[in-house]
Each structure stands twice: as structure tokens, then as C-alpha cells.
DNA sequence: CTGAAAGCGCTTACAG
DNA sequence: CTGAAAGCGCTTACAG
């Protein structure tokens, strides 16, 4: 590809001058400007960002690490991040760390090698060695829709409180026999806190929680199906379920209806995430929201603030909200 | 951040030697190797890929440009691309070109400046100036789930033929009064060809197409709702509909059921895309598939092949397939 | 087995 | 208004 050297040769000026006009630095004659710009256009010149970045030691790249999970909110997080990144002239480089974050350390290393100026890690849990690795990084890292034991800044919803509110919403709508479907009990971030919130809401209202009403899973559609089948066969059948994801909620709802139950008359269902399928379900799904686009956008805003100021990033708990539709 | 120079100073060897051991080039003593590796670990060294890329004039980056559309298949395309990219030690840098590809030219320029070695553009239509710009690029470009008038290579399904098969499937299942919902009629790639395929299937079977049975839209859920309301009020009401996306299909299905029609008994519905919501709908949606993950994966495979061999990329029409579920 | 040196394509003081 | 030169952090022939 052509370089500023080529343009310099074509126009008879130095590469310094070429660089100046291409960067609109001012301090050259109108005539020079035209000559250079024409030459650049003529040979189809594109500045070599890598070279410029190397010189300036600033690549204006933000890294994004996501799990390999075919989730519906995937795109929203990416768009939130990319939108504010590009608005600030940052590019984003994306990588996947496997379902369980197996090669998360490699991903982080790759980002460091690419000299990202900031890194966001979305929706994954970190083990000790990764936390250690991150602590030694020289650029800011922010977690989105997840958090870590240590002081790595994060942006997320308060899962326990969101689960509490979801359960509470069901109670306020007259339900007392409420089950929870789909939580992964070995997930400290999105699993356990949601069942804790659920339990707390039940206890606060003096309601009993039958052990069978807690049906664990993997946040998936299939988890919802399995949970609903189990609930249906219970002697003491719940009349409402808090599903820990929208996917799970649809599994529950569909199964319930196929079993002859009416939603919400015989069984109320509330979901979690408020992805686009919530409004596309039938009946439309009432759900607690995680604002994914906003999480991504905010993460990058804070990151850029940190890059510019040199200050630390503050964690932030984003507000959740219940979107009322027709499933309760 | 530390550089090889720091390691050289620490260990008393030259930067050349440091570079060699860090790249496992061989040709140094075991003792040197250990010294260098220990020093690197100690100071938390990460190679500066930008510098290395500049020197080698190869950044091992692939660019991806996508529309700003909150679609369900978004993640699948990205994952397909990133999976085979990372397997080949390429990173992927992603950018959004707006709903209508407004700033597509800027995105392409940005990718050129970042010195990507290949570029995939997904699901967007290109105007003349962008096509011109692409033609002058020195790295391969491949289109995914779209195509252009010119000879830019693409990977996609044959929309007309897929639409033909979808309509045909409905006919084979005993339907004769078939409508089409949701196509954007000014979309030359995903809109028009699908209505052409639909029309051709109808004609081939000697079936009439009432003008009102073609209800245009924007491939959205809402388009499906609007279409179904319109169909419902027709004197000559269709008994099956081919929806041009899964989203549209859900809009049609939900509306039909809310209007008191049974799916598939009173109204059969077939979708297009076969995204994850197809199996999560109730009844589960029968749909023609676009293999998004595969499209992305194949695009990068071909691209890397082209980068390595210097040959052109061949366009490829991927097979579509009908996933039979319960909505027909 | 190791090092000095050139060079990738830029930017930016410094000097005039 | 313009240029010569240094330098960003690497890699890699070349020489020993």
C-alpha cells in the first residue's frame, strides 16, 4: 500500500509536510495542501494507523471479551460498546473466551499484546489467576453484567435485588406459591444471588418455599421446560414462577400451556433480562430488565474517562425495572 | 509498558536475542532462554503486536462491518467469524455502519487504516461509491448474507429459491391461499427476490396471488402484526402465510392467535432465518434457515485462503433448508 | 550462539 | 512555511 513517502516523492515535499497536511495540522501553503491531498487521493492512500499508533503509543482500540454463548443480548452489549467507542474514535476488537471462559487468560494476553487502551469483559466469571493477571495490567478493565471478588470495577444490575423485586411483583399480584426456574447454583454471580433474592422476598412475606420449587438449570430455554414439567407433577403445584432468564421463562410458559395451563390465569410467569423476545412471546412476557446496551455504553464511557483522566473507574449498579406485559 | 529493550538491559543480552527467544526461534543457549523468559515474566512483558505487525507488514486482523440492527442472528455471524479467525491467529475488529449503511464508506476507510488483511461486510447493501471504494482496496473483501451488483464475492443463501421452497412447502401441505408478510420492497437483496420466489411458486402451481396477499414491511415483528391484521380483514382471507423473517412470523402468529385463529389449523405460518426464537415460539415455528454461523465461518476461511494464496475468493450459495416444527 | 544495524510508516520537536 | 532527524518497538538478514 502507498505510504506518505510515495506522496512526498510525487509532490516534491518532505514526508513531514505530507504528514502535516494529512493530519490537518496547519502551517503549510494552500498550494502544498492541494498538491498533497490530490496525490493522496490519486494513489488511494490510507494512513497506516499501526505506524501512527506506535509512534504516538496510543492505538485507540478497546478490547471486548465475551463468552461463546448464543444469547439474545449479545448484540446489545456489543452495540452499546461500539457505539460510544466509535463516537470517540476508538475501534473495538472482539474475542470469545469459550463457554466457561477457558481461554480467558489467553484472550486477556492477546488484548494486552494488541495494546488496547481499555478492556471490557462481559458476562463471564473470572478465576483467581485471571484476576491476578488483570491486576497487573497497565490499562483499565471493566466488567459488564458480572463482577469479581476483587476490586475490578464492574457495571451490572443488583441481581439479588432484581430477583427480590421480581418475586415481590408476583406476590403483589396475589401469588403465594411461587417457584424459581433455571438458576445455575454454582454461578456465584447470576445464579445464587437470584435465588437468595427470591428466598428473601418469600420470607419477608411469610411465605414458605418448598424445596421442589427451586428448580436449578442453566438459564436456558430447556431449563424452563424441565422445570415446568417438574413443577407440574408436584403435589403442591406453584401458581407462579420466577424464571431466571427470558429464555427460561419461554420454556416455562410454552410447557405450561402445552400442559393445558393458561398463562397468566393458571400460572403467572415473570422473566429476567427483558430481551427482545419478551415482547415477542405470546402472551407477551413480563420481565425484569438488564439494560444491556446501556451497560456496554456506560462501560466505555467510564473507560474513556479513566483513560483521559488517569483515574480509577467506579463500579456502578444500574437500575433494573420491571416491564409489565401480559404473563402475570 | 515494558519492551524487549528492558529485558535486554536486565539480562545483558541484545534485543535481537530477546526477540529470538520470545518468538521461540531457536539458536540460543538454554541458559539465555531461561534468563530472558524469567525476566519477561518478572516485568510482566507483553509483546507489542503493533510494532511487530508494522515490521512484518501483517497485522493478522480481519475487519467486520455490520448494520446497527438488533437482530437475533447478529451473534451467530460474529461468532462464526471470530471462531475461525482466532483459530488462525487472526483478531477481529468490528464496526457498525448504521441502519442503512450511512457511514459505510467511513467504516471501510477505517478498516483500511487499521490495515486489516481482509474485510467482511455482513447483511448490508452497498451503493455505487462504496463498491467503487472496495474495488480499489488491496485486501480481499467478502459479503455475507448480502451481495452487490459488481463482482465482489459473497456468501449467501439463494433468497428467491429459499422463498420458492418455503411457499412450495405450504402448498405441499395443502394450502392454496398463501400470503407473504413483511418484505421490504425496495430491498433488492432480501426483499424483492423473496416475493419473486413466492410468486413463482404460486404461479407454478396455478395458484392466484391476490394483490392484498402481499403485505410489505421491514422484516420486523411489527410488520408481522400489521400484515396479519390486514389479512384478517380481507374478504378472501389467506389460510397460510410465508413470513420473510422469524420476527415477522411471530408477529403474524401471535396476532392470528389473539384474533382467535388456531395455528396451524386455521392458519399455517412459515418463517425465514431459523434463528433461536423459532424453536422458542409456541407453536414452534417451521422456518427456512439461513446458516449464519456457517456463513461467517466460511467467509473467513475463504478469506484466509485468499490471503495465503493471493487468489480471488469464489462466491458461494449456501444451502438453505426447511426446519419442520409445528406451525404448518 | 550472539550482536549491530537497518527498516517497517508514521509523528514531532527542533531549526531555519 | 518547510525539512532533516530521531524515535516508537519490534524483526531479520548479515556477520562473526
XYZ file of C-alpha atoms (C1' of nucleotides) in Angstrom:
688
model
C 0.000 0.000 0.000
C 1.154 3.556 -0.631
C 2.877 5.496 2.133
C 3.492 9.147 2.853
C 6.876 8.613 1.278
C 5.186 7.948 -2.036
C 3.204 11.126 -1.694
C 6.338 13.037 -0.780
C 8.078 11.794 -3.890
C 5.105 12.608 -6.105
C 4.742 16.117 -4.799
C 8.336 17.015 -4.096
C 7.766 17.932 -0.457
C 9.087 16.180 2.641
C 7.247 13.429 4.475
C 6.942 15.786 7.423
C 4.908 18.177 5.363
C 2.804 15.374 3.935
C 2.073 14.185 7.433
C 1.092 17.679 8.468
C -1.424 18.260 5.744
C -2.888 14.772 6.023
C -3.465 15.484 9.694
C -4.770 18.984 9.116
C -2.118 20.413 11.378
C -1.927 23.747 9.608
C 1.275 25.602 8.828
C 1.614 24.953 5.100
C 0.623 26.829 1.990
C -2.697 26.305 0.322
C -0.810 25.167 -2.742
C 1.064 22.468 -0.843
C -2.142 21.298 0.739
C -3.796 20.805 -2.598
C -0.855 19.051 -4.143
C -0.636 16.627 -1.262
C -4.324 15.951 -1.000
C -4.621 15.337 -4.693
C -1.698 12.984 -4.698
C -3.141 11.097 -1.732
C -6.451 10.713 -3.479
C -4.814 9.720 -6.702
C -2.850 6.836 -5.285
C -5.635 5.795 -2.943
C -3.703 6.466 0.213
C -4.887 5.233 3.592
C -2.917 6.225 6.626
C -1.235 3.345 8.403
C -2.823 3.507 11.812
C -0.460 0.926 13.234
C 2.534 3.050 12.452
C 0.857 6.164 13.777
C -0.230 4.340 16.923
C 3.227 3.001 17.504
C 4.703 6.444 17.277
C 2.051 8.001 19.468
C 1.889 4.981 21.776
C -1.844 5.104 21.612
C -3.815 2.715 19.476
C -7.309 3.949 20.253
C -8.558 0.409 20.494
C -10.826 -1.045 23.121
C -10.949 -4.765 23.683
C -14.091 -6.760 24.298
C -14.135 -10.308 25.614
C -17.408 -12.206 25.556
C -18.451 -15.769 26.277
C -19.344 -18.117 23.424
C -22.986 -18.047 24.221
C -25.693 -17.644 21.653
C -27.619 -15.174 23.734
C -30.051 -12.598 22.613
C -28.431 -9.755 24.463
C -25.093 -10.381 22.834
C -25.718 -7.835 20.124
C -26.971 -5.185 22.504
C -23.829 -5.253 24.598
C -21.628 -5.124 21.526
C -23.616 -2.265 20.042
C -23.567 -0.292 23.257
C -19.823 -0.638 23.412
C -19.124 0.011 19.777
C -21.438 2.989 19.600
C -19.716 5.057 22.218
C -16.311 3.746 21.248
C -16.614 4.862 17.648
C -18.132 8.154 18.691
C -14.833 8.747 20.479
C -12.736 7.439 17.616
C -11.955 4.155 19.251
C -12.143 0.859 17.443
C -13.219 -2.291 19.176
C -11.612 -5.643 18.855
C -13.648 -8.597 19.959
C -12.810 -12.060 21.098
C -14.604 -15.035 22.609
C -13.351 -16.876 25.632
C -15.363 -20.072 25.345
C -18.476 -21.035 27.234
C -16.784 -21.262 30.568
C -14.054 -18.735 29.939
C -11.493 -21.486 29.418
C -9.074 -19.380 27.494
C -9.810 -16.109 29.188
C -6.195 -15.615 30.157
C -5.104 -16.024 26.564
C -7.714 -13.521 25.480
C -6.501 -11.001 28.009
C -2.919 -11.520 26.882
C -3.929 -11.058 23.283
C -5.595 -7.787 24.173
C -2.509 -6.623 26.008
C -0.380 -7.505 23.000
C -2.690 -5.592 20.726
C -2.149 -2.661 23.067
C -5.773 -1.959 23.744
C -6.242 1.117 25.860
C -9.043 -0.430 27.822
C -10.715 -3.806 28.137
C -14.271 -4.796 28.843
C -15.132 -8.313 29.858
C -18.782 -9.161 29.587
C -20.862 -11.712 31.357
C -18.139 -14.089 32.458
C -16.855 -15.161 35.834
C -13.149 -14.792 36.477
C -10.972 -17.232 38.311
C -8.116 -16.316 40.624
C -5.369 -16.427 38.031
C -7.224 -14.142 35.651
C -7.934 -11.706 38.449
C -4.245 -11.755 39.258
C -3.371 -11.174 35.614
C -5.800 -8.300 35.351
C -4.417 -6.665 38.449
C -1.058 -6.394 36.744
C -2.382 -4.776 33.599
C -1.465 -1.189 32.830
C -4.757 -0.281 31.198
C -8.245 -0.109 32.719
C -10.525 -3.120 32.786
C -14.235 -3.043 33.433
C -16.638 -5.911 33.901
C -20.099 -5.809 32.375
C -23.027 -7.793 33.708
C -20.692 -9.649 36.013
C -18.273 -8.890 38.837
C -15.308 -10.339 40.653
C -14.241 -10.875 44.209
C -11.537 -8.271 43.944
C -11.759 -4.603 43.213
C -12.048 -4.799 39.451
C -14.721 -2.235 38.560
C -17.992 -3.542 37.213
C -21.279 -2.386 35.799
C -24.257 -4.519 36.489
C -27.686 -4.801 37.912
C -28.093 -5.919 41.512
C -29.140 -9.483 40.820
C -30.370 -10.215 44.287
C -32.450 -7.094 44.459
C -33.811 -7.615 40.947
C -34.789 -11.153 41.863
C -36.366 -9.852 45.047
C -38.425 -7.347 43.099
C -39.477 -9.907 40.539
C -40.681 -12.258 43.233
C -42.285 -9.408 45.076
C -44.128 -8.405 41.937
C -45.618 -11.858 41.757
C -46.633 -11.667 45.411
C -48.240 -8.277 44.936
C -50.273 -9.795 42.156
C -51.760 -12.264 44.561
C -49.444 -15.232 44.233
C -48.137 -17.145 47.202
C -46.915 -20.407 45.785
C -44.010 -19.190 43.757
C -41.269 -21.284 42.212
C -37.968 -20.296 40.675
C -36.751 -21.894 37.448
C -33.379 -22.172 35.810
C -30.658 -20.776 38.081
C -27.234 -22.323 37.894
C -26.465 -22.911 41.547
C -22.743 -22.933 41.074
C -22.868 -19.487 39.491
C -21.967 -17.041 42.238
C -22.893 -14.014 40.192
C -26.082 -14.684 38.286
C -27.220 -17.901 39.945
C -27.050 -17.834 43.707
C -27.925 -14.151 44.194
C -31.151 -14.606 42.286
C -32.286 -17.485 44.427
C -31.262 -15.522 47.502
C -33.378 -12.598 46.366
C -36.246 -14.930 45.660
C -35.976 -16.579 49.080
C -35.745 -13.274 50.854
C -38.882 -11.944 49.178
C -40.747 -15.093 50.129
C -39.553 -14.989 53.715
C -40.276 -11.297 54.070
C -43.881 -12.042 53.239
C -44.071 -15.051 55.464
C -44.395 -17.440 52.557
C -42.963 -20.926 52.588
C -40.552 -22.136 49.965
C -40.965 -25.771 49.130
C -37.596 -27.289 48.273
C -39.007 -28.589 44.979
C -39.920 -25.081 43.965
C -36.298 -24.297 43.364
C -35.503 -25.971 40.087
C -31.914 -25.276 39.020
C -30.696 -25.208 35.439
C -28.510 -23.255 33.068
C -30.619 -20.176 32.314
C -31.697 -21.880 29.097
C -34.967 -22.492 27.306
C -34.584 -26.186 28.027
C -34.116 -25.458 31.707
C -37.518 -23.812 31.638
C -39.106 -26.829 30.011
C -37.559 -29.202 32.514
C -38.533 -27.019 35.447
C -42.135 -26.712 34.343
C -42.520 -30.432 33.889
C -41.195 -30.930 37.389
C -43.483 -28.274 38.849
C -46.488 -29.734 37.092
C -46.034 -33.097 38.700
C -45.757 -31.704 42.181
C -48.435 -32.457 44.729
C -48.169 -28.860 45.838
C -48.015 -27.137 42.480
C -46.845 -23.493 42.309
C -49.135 -20.913 40.755
C -46.387 -18.569 39.614
C -42.807 -18.867 38.540
C -39.894 -16.523 38.506
C -37.690 -17.598 35.610
C -34.071 -16.508 35.805
C -33.887 -15.572 32.124
C -36.296 -14.766 29.331
C -35.271 -17.960 27.579
C -36.143 -19.964 30.649
C -39.405 -18.079 31.005
C -40.450 -19.040 27.488
C -39.609 -22.656 28.217
C -41.805 -22.492 31.291
C -44.648 -20.690 29.556
C -44.760 -22.895 26.493
C -44.617 -26.047 28.548
C -47.318 -24.834 30.899
C -49.627 -24.006 28.018
C -48.939 -27.293 26.303
C -49.824 -28.985 29.586
C -53.162 -27.236 29.460
C -52.488 -24.415 31.890
C -53.448 -20.888 30.966
C -50.915 -18.118 31.365
C -51.360 -15.993 33.390
C -54.681 -17.295 34.753
C -53.416 -20.655 35.975
C -49.755 -19.822 36.081
C -48.072 -16.432 36.158
C -44.564 -16.140 34.764
C -42.021 -13.396 35.110
C -38.777 -13.380 33.149
C -35.366 -11.837 33.585
C -33.301 -9.831 31.081
C -36.074 -8.233 29.080
C -34.562 -9.130 25.742
C -36.439 -8.643 22.524
C -38.185 -11.977 22.751
C -40.056 -10.810 25.829
C -42.349 -8.695 23.687
C -42.497 -11.335 21.003
C -43.751 -14.067 23.286
C -47.423 -14.919 23.451
C -48.605 -13.831 25.920
C -46.013 -11.109 25.974
C -43.633 -11.703 28.832
C -43.412 -9.502 31.898
C -39.740 -9.308 32.796
C -37.127 -7.577 34.913
C -34.710 -5.760 32.674
C -30.992 -5.730 32.448
C -30.160 -2.721 30.288
C -27.547 -4.337 28.076
C -26.967 -1.584 25.577
C -26.637 0.911 28.391
C -24.232 -1.334 30.268
C -21.948 -1.513 27.284
C -22.220 2.178 26.550
C -21.571 3.159 30.133
C -18.623 0.822 30.426
C -16.894 2.514 27.531
C -17.792 5.992 28.710
C -16.223 5.305 32.065
C -13.277 3.654 30.443
C -12.553 6.594 28.211
C -12.958 8.874 31.181
C -10.393 6.792 33.027
C -8.004 6.750 30.082
C -8.182 10.508 29.767
C -8.017 11.376 33.445
C -5.828 8.564 34.678
C -8.301 7.960 37.461
C -9.853 4.696 38.535
C -13.215 3.532 37.266
C -16.083 3.495 39.734
C -18.299 0.466 39.758
C -21.934 1.126 39.146
C -25.117 -0.704 39.918
C -27.580 0.024 37.162
C -31.262 0.263 37.875
C -33.387 -2.676 36.921
C -37.015 -2.204 36.123
C -39.987 -4.435 35.614
C -41.547 -4.252 32.187
C -45.154 -5.163 32.642
C -46.731 -7.171 29.882
C -49.249 -9.975 29.925
C -47.737 -13.034 31.531
C -48.575 -12.138 35.127
C 4.765 -0.902 29.289
C 8.000 -2.842 29.271
C 9.776 -3.531 25.976
C 12.349 -6.004 24.788
C 14.884 -3.323 25.459
C 14.089 -3.542 29.158
C 14.551 -7.271 29.050
C 17.820 -6.841 27.182
C 19.111 -4.490 29.829
C 18.027 -6.769 32.656
C 19.644 -9.841 31.169
C 22.652 -8.318 29.482
C 21.857 -9.751 26.049
C 20.910 -7.878 22.888
C 17.364 -7.092 21.865
C 17.865 -9.385 18.897
C 18.413 -12.303 21.172
C 15.492 -11.339 23.347
C 13.294 -11.234 20.293
C 14.520 -14.644 19.229
C 13.756 -16.417 22.466
C 10.424 -14.687 22.876
C 9.486 -15.953 19.437
C 10.890 -19.419 20.002
C 13.160 -19.051 17.017
C 15.848 -21.316 18.373
C 19.557 -20.665 18.104
C 20.383 -19.593 21.667
C 21.635 -21.351 24.745
C 19.330 -22.881 27.259
C 20.772 -20.522 29.804
C 19.932 -17.435 27.750
C 16.461 -18.719 27.171
C 15.789 -19.069 30.847
C 17.225 -15.709 31.723
C 15.120 -13.978 29.129
C 11.930 -15.821 29.893
C 12.287 -15.173 33.576
C 12.927 -11.510 33.034
C 9.912 -11.261 30.732
C 7.706 -12.880 33.302
C 9.111 -10.773 36.071
C 8.358 -7.452 34.462
C 5.060 -8.641 33.031
C 6.084 -8.235 29.443
C 3.553 -8.372 26.623
C 4.831 -8.207 23.094
C 3.778 -5.082 21.223
C 1.820 -6.541 18.335
C 1.554 -3.193 16.597
C 5.289 -2.865 16.382
C 5.683 -6.445 15.249
C 2.910 -6.029 12.686
C 4.438 -2.867 11.359
C 7.749 -4.561 10.863
C 6.230 -7.640 9.285
C 3.600 -5.642 7.405
C 0.965 -8.082 8.522
C -1.404 -7.277 11.312
C -3.397 -10.513 11.340
C -6.596 -8.595 11.769
C -9.863 -9.151 9.976
C -12.446 -6.408 9.826
C -16.177 -6.919 10.244
C -18.772 -4.337 9.352
C -22.349 -4.919 10.435
C -25.549 -2.912 10.357
C -26.925 -1.400 13.546
C -29.768 -3.827 13.730
C -30.814 -5.602 16.859
C -31.216 -8.921 15.123
C -31.067 -12.308 16.604
C -28.587 -13.659 14.141
C -26.103 -10.928 14.886
C -24.233 -13.023 17.409
C -24.114 -16.078 15.203
C -22.411 -14.253 12.368
C -19.903 -12.673 14.729
C -19.175 -15.976 16.400
C -18.746 -17.776 13.110
C -16.254 -15.171 12.018
C -14.386 -14.877 15.258
C -14.166 -18.623 15.743
C -12.279 -19.373 12.575
C -10.349 -16.132 12.756
C -8.941 -16.832 16.189
C -8.243 -20.432 15.273
C -5.932 -18.960 12.621
C -4.472 -16.371 14.956
C -6.386 -13.501 13.495
C -8.124 -10.911 15.597
C -11.369 -9.326 14.510
C -12.217 -5.705 14.736
C -15.864 -4.821 14.478
C -17.737 -1.718 13.495
C -21.309 -0.694 12.807
C -22.347 1.220 9.750
C -25.756 2.438 10.855
C -29.135 1.024 9.940
C -28.898 1.973 6.313
C -25.144 1.814 5.982
C -24.873 5.584 6.066
C -21.284 5.659 7.099
C -20.212 2.522 5.339
C -17.507 4.336 3.415
C -16.028 5.669 6.623
C -16.070 2.209 8.110
C -14.259 0.786 5.120
C -11.664 3.554 5.314
C -11.181 2.905 8.991
C -10.567 -0.757 8.258
C -8.046 0.132 5.579
C -6.254 2.426 8.002
C -6.156 -0.313 10.600
C -4.524 -2.430 7.926
C -6.910 -5.318 8.150
C -5.861 -8.186 5.936
C -9.409 -8.927 4.946
C -12.834 -7.429 5.398
C -16.254 -8.978 5.750
C -19.358 -6.902 5.331
C -22.488 -8.528 6.639
C -26.085 -8.039 5.718
C -25.878 -4.587 4.177
C -26.493 -3.274 0.719
C -23.728 -1.283 -0.912
C -24.154 1.803 -3.007
C -22.088 2.665 -6.065
C -19.474 4.744 -4.274
C -18.769 2.039 -1.726
C -18.489 -0.548 -4.463
C -16.030 1.742 -6.191
C -14.069 2.190 -2.998
C -13.975 -1.549 -2.380
C -12.746 -2.221 -5.867
C -9.669 -0.141 -5.138
C -8.782 -1.928 -1.924
C -5.661 -4.037 -1.777
C -7.074 -6.667 0.552
C -9.893 -9.148 -0.012
C -13.490 -8.266 0.816
C -16.326 -10.735 1.160
C -20.011 -10.081 1.624
C -22.073 -12.200 3.982
C -25.816 -12.637 3.654
C -25.889 -9.959 1.007
C -24.402 -9.301 -2.393
C -23.611 -6.478 -4.768
C -24.119 -5.717 -8.408
C -20.440 -5.990 -9.129
C -18.079 -8.881 -8.733
C -17.421 -8.573 -5.018
C -17.516 -12.136 -3.717
C -20.385 -13.063 -1.435
C -21.692 -15.899 0.672
C -25.394 -16.202 0.997
C -28.439 -18.287 0.548
C -30.401 -18.023 -2.688
C -33.237 -15.883 -1.390
C -35.508 -16.424 -4.319
C -35.096 -20.150 -4.254
C -35.488 -20.276 -0.470
C -38.694 -18.268 -0.732
C -39.863 -20.554 -3.508
C -39.255 -23.598 -1.349
C -40.970 -22.053 1.650
C -44.055 -21.272 -0.392
C -43.908 -24.650 -2.005
C -43.768 -26.291 1.388
C -47.008 -24.569 2.293
C -48.584 -25.712 -0.958
C -47.469 -29.268 -0.412
C -49.183 -29.141 2.935
C -52.463 -28.416 1.267
C -52.571 -24.637 1.263
C -53.611 -22.624 -1.747
C -54.411 -19.202 -0.393
C -50.990 -18.114 0.667
C -49.915 -14.617 1.637
C -46.477 -13.142 2.131
C -45.737 -10.834 5.064
C -43.027 -8.316 5.768
C -40.763 -7.890 2.730
C -39.195 -4.524 2.161
C -39.964 -3.952 -1.482
C -37.143 -1.530 -2.000
C -34.641 -4.095 -0.785
C -33.152 -5.669 -3.898
C -31.375 -8.395 -1.995
C -33.621 -9.710 0.741
C -36.927 -8.121 -0.230
C -37.751 -8.423 -3.902
C -36.191 -11.847 -4.502
C -38.325 -13.352 -1.759
C -41.546 -12.071 -3.244
C -40.371 -13.203 -6.656
C -39.761 -16.699 -5.292
C -43.152 -16.650 -3.630
C -44.886 -15.533 -6.815
C -43.113 -18.095 -8.917
C -44.123 -20.937 -6.610
C -47.723 -19.788 -6.718
C -47.744 -19.465 -10.488
C -46.012 -22.791 -10.998
C -48.875 -24.420 -9.158
C -51.512 -22.451 -10.949
C -52.485 -20.552 -7.837
C -53.650 -16.980 -7.906
C -51.982 -14.269 -5.907
C -54.379 -11.652 -4.638
C -52.639 -8.272 -4.570
C -53.612 -7.848 -0.911
C -51.787 -11.021 -0.028
C -48.501 -9.267 -0.486
C -48.102 -7.160 2.604
C -44.769 -5.329 2.609
C -42.886 -4.261 5.715
C -39.437 -4.154 7.221
C -38.844 -7.779 8.199
C -39.846 -6.845 11.731
C -42.146 -8.273 14.386
C -44.399 -5.256 13.949
C -44.560 -5.875 10.218
C -45.978 -9.275 11.024
C -48.604 -7.805 13.302
C -49.658 -5.256 10.725
C -49.751 -7.833 7.952
C -51.884 -10.234 9.934
C -54.397 -7.582 10.837
C -54.680 -6.699 7.183
C -55.042 -10.323 6.124
C -57.687 -10.946 8.749
C -59.911 -8.229 7.401
C -59.758 -9.460 3.852
C -62.854 -10.844 2.187
C -60.684 -13.532 0.720
C -58.591 -14.450 3.718
C -55.394 -16.483 3.219
C -55.017 -19.749 5.083
C -51.231 -19.689 5.213
C -48.520 -17.098 5.315
C -44.927 -17.050 4.358
C -43.222 -14.538 6.668
C -39.945 -13.113 5.408
C -38.255 -13.366 8.797
C -38.761 -15.238 12.039
C -39.576 -11.973 13.760
C -42.285 -11.267 11.236
C -43.559 -14.816 11.580
C -44.005 -14.401 15.322
C -45.870 -11.174 14.763
C -48.178 -12.979 12.367
C -48.641 -15.989 14.611
C -49.313 -14.075 17.793
C -51.750 -11.767 16.085
C -53.569 -14.634 14.439
C -53.952 -16.448 17.721
C -55.084 -13.330 19.511
C -57.648 -12.913 16.763
C -58.966 -16.366 17.579
C -57.310 -18.326 14.810
C -55.557 -21.554 15.595
C -52.052 -22.119 14.279
C -51.564 -24.238 12.253
C -55.175 -25.469 11.945
C -56.703 -22.200 10.758
C -53.537 -20.530 9.615
C -50.202 -22.078 8.760
C -47.093 -19.935 9.151
C -43.586 -20.470 7.879
C -40.699 -18.248 8.900
C -37.369 -17.320 7.423
C -33.922 -17.331 9.079
C -34.415 -20.112 11.581
C -32.989 -18.150 14.470
C -33.194 -19.389 18.014
C -36.634 -17.945 18.578
C -38.069 -20.325 16.011
C -37.839 -23.208 18.462
C -38.906 -20.990 21.334
C -42.155 -19.917 19.735
C -45.409 -21.615 20.645
C -46.224 -23.424 18.480
C -42.616 -23.879 17.463
C -42.034 -22.191 14.158
C -41.295 -24.032 10.946
C -38.735 -21.959 9.087
C -36.299 -21.825 6.193
C -32.795 -21.482 7.519
C -30.003 -19.134 6.761
C -26.927 -20.728 8.328
C -25.458 -17.628 9.909
C -22.643 -19.149 11.893
C -21.577 -21.132 8.858
C -21.726 -18.060 6.650
C -19.383 -16.188 8.937
C -17.062 -19.140 9.357
C -16.915 -19.825 5.639
C -16.298 -16.186 4.828
C -13.211 -16.128 6.987
C -11.995 -19.495 5.745
C -12.164 -18.293 2.188
C -10.620 -15.004 3.125
C -7.654 -16.601 4.799
C -7.295 -18.893 1.825
C -7.209 -15.851 -0.410
C -4.713 -14.035 1.796
C -2.393 -17.020 1.796
C -2.700 -17.921 -1.867
C -3.195 -14.485 -3.355
C -6.110 -15.845 -5.331
C -9.585 -14.397 -5.621
C -12.456 -15.514 -3.422
C -15.223 -17.521 -5.045
C -18.754 -16.576 -4.197
C -20.825 -19.337 -2.715
C -24.518 -20.008 -2.436
C -25.136 -21.862 0.781
C -27.863 -24.449 1.026
C -30.998 -23.429 2.794
C -33.135 -26.000 4.480
C -36.582 -26.120 5.972
C -36.696 -26.921 9.670
C -40.032 -28.555 10.268
C -41.706 -27.734 13.531
C -45.328 -27.192 14.433
C -46.587 -24.034 12.788
C -47.597 -25.603 9.464
C 25.166 -18.838 19.857
C 25.020 -13.693 19.636
C 25.005 -8.672 18.293
C 24.945 -4.318 15.407
C 22.205 -2.290 12.220
C 18.598 -1.359 9.054
C 13.974 -0.561 8.440
C 8.575 -1.045 8.878
C 5.482 4.039 8.346
C 4.468 7.225 10.855
C 4.826 11.942 14.208
C 7.000 15.691 16.173
C 10.265 18.598 18.408
C 13.888 21.490 16.523
C 15.910 24.530 13.371
C 15.701 27.633 9.759
C 6.084 27.614 5.529
C 9.271 23.550 5.281
C 12.793 19.803 6.085
C 16.214 16.696 8.445
C 16.325 13.715 12.027
C 15.110 10.997 15.913
C 12.412 7.531 17.597
C 8.033 4.448 18.647
C 9.121 -1.371 19.465
C 9.769 -4.680 17.013
C 12.138 -8.408 13.272
C 15.583 -10.124 10.492
C 19.216 -10.536 7.191
C 24.190 -10.266 7.802
C 28.401 -11.028 10.023
C 31.122 -13.166 13.248
